[in-house]
XYZ file of C-alpha atoms in Angstrom:
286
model
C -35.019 15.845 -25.042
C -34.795 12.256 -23.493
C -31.439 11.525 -21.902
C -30.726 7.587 -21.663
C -28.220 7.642 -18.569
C -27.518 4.657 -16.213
C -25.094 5.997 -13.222
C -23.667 2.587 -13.187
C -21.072 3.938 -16.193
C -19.358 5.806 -14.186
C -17.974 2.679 -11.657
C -15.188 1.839 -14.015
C -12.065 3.935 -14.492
C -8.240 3.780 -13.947
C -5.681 5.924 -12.477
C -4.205 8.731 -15.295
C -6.859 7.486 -17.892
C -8.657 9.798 -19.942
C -11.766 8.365 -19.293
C -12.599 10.359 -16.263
C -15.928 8.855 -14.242
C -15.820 12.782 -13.337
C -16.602 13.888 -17.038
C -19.657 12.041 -16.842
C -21.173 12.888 -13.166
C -20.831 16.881 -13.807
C -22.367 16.399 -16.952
C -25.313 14.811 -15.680
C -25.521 17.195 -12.713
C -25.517 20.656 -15.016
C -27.904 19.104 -17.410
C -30.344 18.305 -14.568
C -29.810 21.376 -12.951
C -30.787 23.823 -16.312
C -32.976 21.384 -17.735
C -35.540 20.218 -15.498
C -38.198 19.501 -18.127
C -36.226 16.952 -20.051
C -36.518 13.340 -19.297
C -34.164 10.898 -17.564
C -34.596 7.234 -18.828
C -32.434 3.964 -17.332
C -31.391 1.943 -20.587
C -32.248 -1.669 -20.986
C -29.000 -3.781 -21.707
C -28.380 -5.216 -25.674
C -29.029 -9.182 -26.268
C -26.657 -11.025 -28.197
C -29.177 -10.367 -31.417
C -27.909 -6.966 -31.829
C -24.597 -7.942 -30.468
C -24.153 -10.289 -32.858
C -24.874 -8.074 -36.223
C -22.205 -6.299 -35.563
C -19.710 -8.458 -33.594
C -18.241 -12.124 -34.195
C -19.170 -14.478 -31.174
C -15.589 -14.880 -30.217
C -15.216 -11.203 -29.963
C -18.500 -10.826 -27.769
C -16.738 -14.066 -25.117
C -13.880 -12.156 -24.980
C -15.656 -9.224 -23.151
C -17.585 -11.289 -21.242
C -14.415 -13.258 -19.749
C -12.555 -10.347 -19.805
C -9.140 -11.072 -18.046
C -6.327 -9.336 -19.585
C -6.106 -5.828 -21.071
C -7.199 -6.057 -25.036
C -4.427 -2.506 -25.359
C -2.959 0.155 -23.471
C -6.133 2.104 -24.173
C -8.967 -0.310 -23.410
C -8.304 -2.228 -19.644
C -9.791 -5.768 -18.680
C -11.925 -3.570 -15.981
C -14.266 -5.396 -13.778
C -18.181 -6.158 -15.155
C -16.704 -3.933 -18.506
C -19.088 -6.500 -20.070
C -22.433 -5.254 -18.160
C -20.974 -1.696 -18.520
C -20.508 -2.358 -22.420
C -24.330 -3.962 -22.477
C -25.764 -0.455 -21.071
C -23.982 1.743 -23.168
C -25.145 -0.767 -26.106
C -28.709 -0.479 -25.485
C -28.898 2.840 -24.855
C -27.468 3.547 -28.172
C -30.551 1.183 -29.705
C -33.402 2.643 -27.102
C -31.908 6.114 -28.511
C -32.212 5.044 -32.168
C -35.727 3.636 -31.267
C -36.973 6.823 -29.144
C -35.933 9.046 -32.760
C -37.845 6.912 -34.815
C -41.077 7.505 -32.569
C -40.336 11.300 -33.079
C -38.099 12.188 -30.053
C -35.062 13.374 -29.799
C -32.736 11.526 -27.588
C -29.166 11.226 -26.542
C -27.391 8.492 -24.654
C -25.184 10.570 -22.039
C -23.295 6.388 -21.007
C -19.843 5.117 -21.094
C -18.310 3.263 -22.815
C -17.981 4.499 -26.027
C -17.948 2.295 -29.244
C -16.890 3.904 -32.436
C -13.228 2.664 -32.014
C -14.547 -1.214 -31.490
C -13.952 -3.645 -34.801
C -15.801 -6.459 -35.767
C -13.184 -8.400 -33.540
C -11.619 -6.089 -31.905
C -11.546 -4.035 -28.505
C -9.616 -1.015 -29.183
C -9.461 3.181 -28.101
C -11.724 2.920 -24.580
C -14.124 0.768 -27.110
C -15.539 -2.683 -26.463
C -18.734 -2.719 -28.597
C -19.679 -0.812 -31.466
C -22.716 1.119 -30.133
C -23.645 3.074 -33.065
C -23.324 0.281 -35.778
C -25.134 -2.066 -33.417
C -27.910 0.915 -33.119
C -27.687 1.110 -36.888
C -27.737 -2.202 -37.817
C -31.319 -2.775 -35.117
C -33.062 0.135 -36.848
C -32.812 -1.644 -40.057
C -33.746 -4.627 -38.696
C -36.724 -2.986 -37.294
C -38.056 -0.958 -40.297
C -35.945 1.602 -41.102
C -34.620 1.315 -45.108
C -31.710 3.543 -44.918
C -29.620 5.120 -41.866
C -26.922 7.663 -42.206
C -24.270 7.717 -39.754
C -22.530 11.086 -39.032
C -19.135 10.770 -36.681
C -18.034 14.268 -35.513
C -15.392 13.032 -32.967
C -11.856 13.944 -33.433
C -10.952 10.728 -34.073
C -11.960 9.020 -37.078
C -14.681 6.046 -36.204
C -12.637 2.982 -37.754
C -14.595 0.796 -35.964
C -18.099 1.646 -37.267
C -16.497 2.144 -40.575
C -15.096 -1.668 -40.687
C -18.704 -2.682 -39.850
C -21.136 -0.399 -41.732
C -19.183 -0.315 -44.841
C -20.589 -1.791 -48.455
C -24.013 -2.032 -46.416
C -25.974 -0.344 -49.117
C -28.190 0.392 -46.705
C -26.470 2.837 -44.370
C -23.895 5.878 -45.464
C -21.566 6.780 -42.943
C -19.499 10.368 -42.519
C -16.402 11.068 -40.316
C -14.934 14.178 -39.975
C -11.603 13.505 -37.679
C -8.072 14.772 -36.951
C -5.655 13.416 -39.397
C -2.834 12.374 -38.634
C -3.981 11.096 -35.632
C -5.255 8.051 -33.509
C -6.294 5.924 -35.164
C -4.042 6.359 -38.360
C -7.568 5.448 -40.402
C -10.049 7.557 -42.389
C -7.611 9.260 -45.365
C -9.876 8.108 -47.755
C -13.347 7.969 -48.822
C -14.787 4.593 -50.669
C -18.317 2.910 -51.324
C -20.557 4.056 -48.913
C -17.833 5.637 -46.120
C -17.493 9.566 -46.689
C -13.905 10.455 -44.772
C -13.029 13.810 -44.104
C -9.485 14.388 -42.375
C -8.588 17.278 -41.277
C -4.825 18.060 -40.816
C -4.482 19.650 -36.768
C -4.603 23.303 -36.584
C -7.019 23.755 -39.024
C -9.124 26.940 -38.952
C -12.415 26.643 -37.682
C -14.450 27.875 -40.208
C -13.341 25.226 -42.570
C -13.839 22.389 -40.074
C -16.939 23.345 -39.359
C -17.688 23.618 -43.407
C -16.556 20.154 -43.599
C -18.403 18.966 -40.864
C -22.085 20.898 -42.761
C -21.104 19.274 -46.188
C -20.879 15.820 -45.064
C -24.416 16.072 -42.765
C -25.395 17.915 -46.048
C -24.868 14.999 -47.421
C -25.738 12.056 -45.135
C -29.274 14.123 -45.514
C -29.239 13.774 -49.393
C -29.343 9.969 -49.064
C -32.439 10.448 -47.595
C -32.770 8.308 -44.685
C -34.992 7.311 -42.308
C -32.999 7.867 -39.398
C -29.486 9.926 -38.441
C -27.630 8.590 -35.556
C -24.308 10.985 -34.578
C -20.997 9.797 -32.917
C -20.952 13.111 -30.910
C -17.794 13.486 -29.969
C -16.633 16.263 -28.005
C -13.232 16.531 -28.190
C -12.665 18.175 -31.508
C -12.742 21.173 -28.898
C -9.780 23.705 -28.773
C -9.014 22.636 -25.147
C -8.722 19.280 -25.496
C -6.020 17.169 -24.394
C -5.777 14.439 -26.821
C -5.923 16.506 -30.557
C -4.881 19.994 -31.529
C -8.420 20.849 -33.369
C -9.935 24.398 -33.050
C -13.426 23.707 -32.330
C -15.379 25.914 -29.577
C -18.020 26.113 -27.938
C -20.609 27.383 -30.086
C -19.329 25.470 -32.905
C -21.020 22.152 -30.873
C -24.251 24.629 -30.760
C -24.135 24.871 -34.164
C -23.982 21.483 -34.816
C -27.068 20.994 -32.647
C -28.925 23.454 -34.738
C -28.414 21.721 -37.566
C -29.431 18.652 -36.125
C -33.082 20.526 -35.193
C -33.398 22.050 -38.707
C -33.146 18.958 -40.760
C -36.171 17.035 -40.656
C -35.125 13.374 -40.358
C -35.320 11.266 -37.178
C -31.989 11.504 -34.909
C -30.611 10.085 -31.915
C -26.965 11.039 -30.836
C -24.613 9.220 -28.715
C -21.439 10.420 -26.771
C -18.022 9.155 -27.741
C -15.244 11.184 -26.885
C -13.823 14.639 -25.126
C -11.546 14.705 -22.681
C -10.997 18.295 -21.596
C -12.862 19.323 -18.470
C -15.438 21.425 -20.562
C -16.937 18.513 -21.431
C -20.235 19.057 -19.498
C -20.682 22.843 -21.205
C -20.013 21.043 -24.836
C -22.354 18.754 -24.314
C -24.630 21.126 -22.548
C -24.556 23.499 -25.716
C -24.931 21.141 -27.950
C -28.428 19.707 -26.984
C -29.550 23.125 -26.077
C -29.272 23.784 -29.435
C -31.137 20.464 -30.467
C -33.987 21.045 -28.111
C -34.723 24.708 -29.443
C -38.047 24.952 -30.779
């Protein structure tokens, strides 16, 4: 397993925010402390190429000048812009490790599936998986599926993905829920809402059939919005998710046969580290 990581991600943060710099340091510390043989790589940042596929110029000036708060969720912070660049490119150096036959997960802040086209939104400035998507095609790969297992449904990689014949796409997310998105499926976007509460066993059925699939449109690479807090104890949803459930998703991940490359979007609850933990475990099984 290669972890992209830059501890630069963690500088940023606000008082009572859910996006905890704390979340992020314990996960690298337990992952380096049971996993000694996997390896540690500092991300390059994105250009404006791969920006740009994905983003309008006016949106990309806007996080570069950054000087008010673009929502309640998603502060002006200082250098967000260099911290948004990182977390970019180690999305695409992620995509680009799985297409050399590694597996590799990008373990950065912030995350991106929540960022439009134009739009800064739900702790997301840039849209790190569509921009990751959008470079493997530009780089070889014919067809990329996208599967979103965060509790919130990815509007922002949907907005950017979707009609590209070229990439299929697969949320499974809380609904209703932030942010009020993802009821329906259309084109090339496969939505799965889940109403909170649901049993486990049929959110993790969901969650099979649409990699199921993402794996039937036969593409050359998977990249997964892993998303961590679809987990019982999480503050911000009421899913029913556990532990092994995440473990289980890793396994699947191993058993398929196609290229992959996750990268870490939300969770919130301070299990975050043993999620995550499980969930490449399972991955890196042989």
């Amino acid at each position: 397993m290669i972890i992209f990581h830059d501890p630069r991600c963690v500088e940023y943060s606000s008082l009572g925010h859910p996006e905890r710099p704390g979340r992020i340091t314990g996960s690298v510390a337990i992952l380096k402390n049971r996993h000694s043989e996997w390896e540690w790589r500092e991300p390059t940042v994105a250009d404006e190429i791969a920006l740009l596929r994905a983003h309008s110029p006016a949106h990309i000036a806007r996080i570069k000048m950054a000087v008010r708060d673009f929502d309640t969720d998603t502060p002006a912070y200082p250098n967000i812009y260099e911290h948004a660049l990182r977390s970019s490119g180690a999305a695409i150096e992620a995509a680009r490790a799985a297409v050399r036959g590694e597996r590799a997960f990008s373990l950065i802040r912030p995350p991106g599936h929540h960022a439009m086209r134009d739009r800064a939104m739900g702790f997301c400035y840039f849209s790190n998986i569509a921009i990751a998507a959008l470079d493997a095609l530009e780089n070889g790969a014919k067809r990329v599926s996208i599967w979103d297992f965060d509790a919130h449904h990815g509007n922002g990689t949907e907005a950017i993905v979707a009609n590209n014949p070229q990439i299929r796409f697969a949320s499974i997310h809380q609904f209703p829920a932030y942010p009020g998105t993802g009821a329906k499926s259309f084109a090339n976007i496969d939505n799965y809402p889940v109403a909170p509460f649901t049993p486990r066993a049929r959110h993790v059925h969901l969650a099979e059939h649409a990699l199921e699939k993402l794996i039937a449109f036969k593409p050359d690479l998977i990249l997964v919005s892993a998303g961590f807090d679809a987990y019982s104890g999480d503050p911000l949803v009421q899913m029913t998710l556990e532990q092994e459930d995440f473990a289980k998703f890793g396994d699947w991940l191993r058993k398929i046969g196609v290229p992959a490359a996750a990268v870490l979007e939300g969770g919130y609850s301070g299990e975050l580290p043993e999620l995550i933990d499980a969930f490449l475990t399972a991955w890196s099984s042989r």
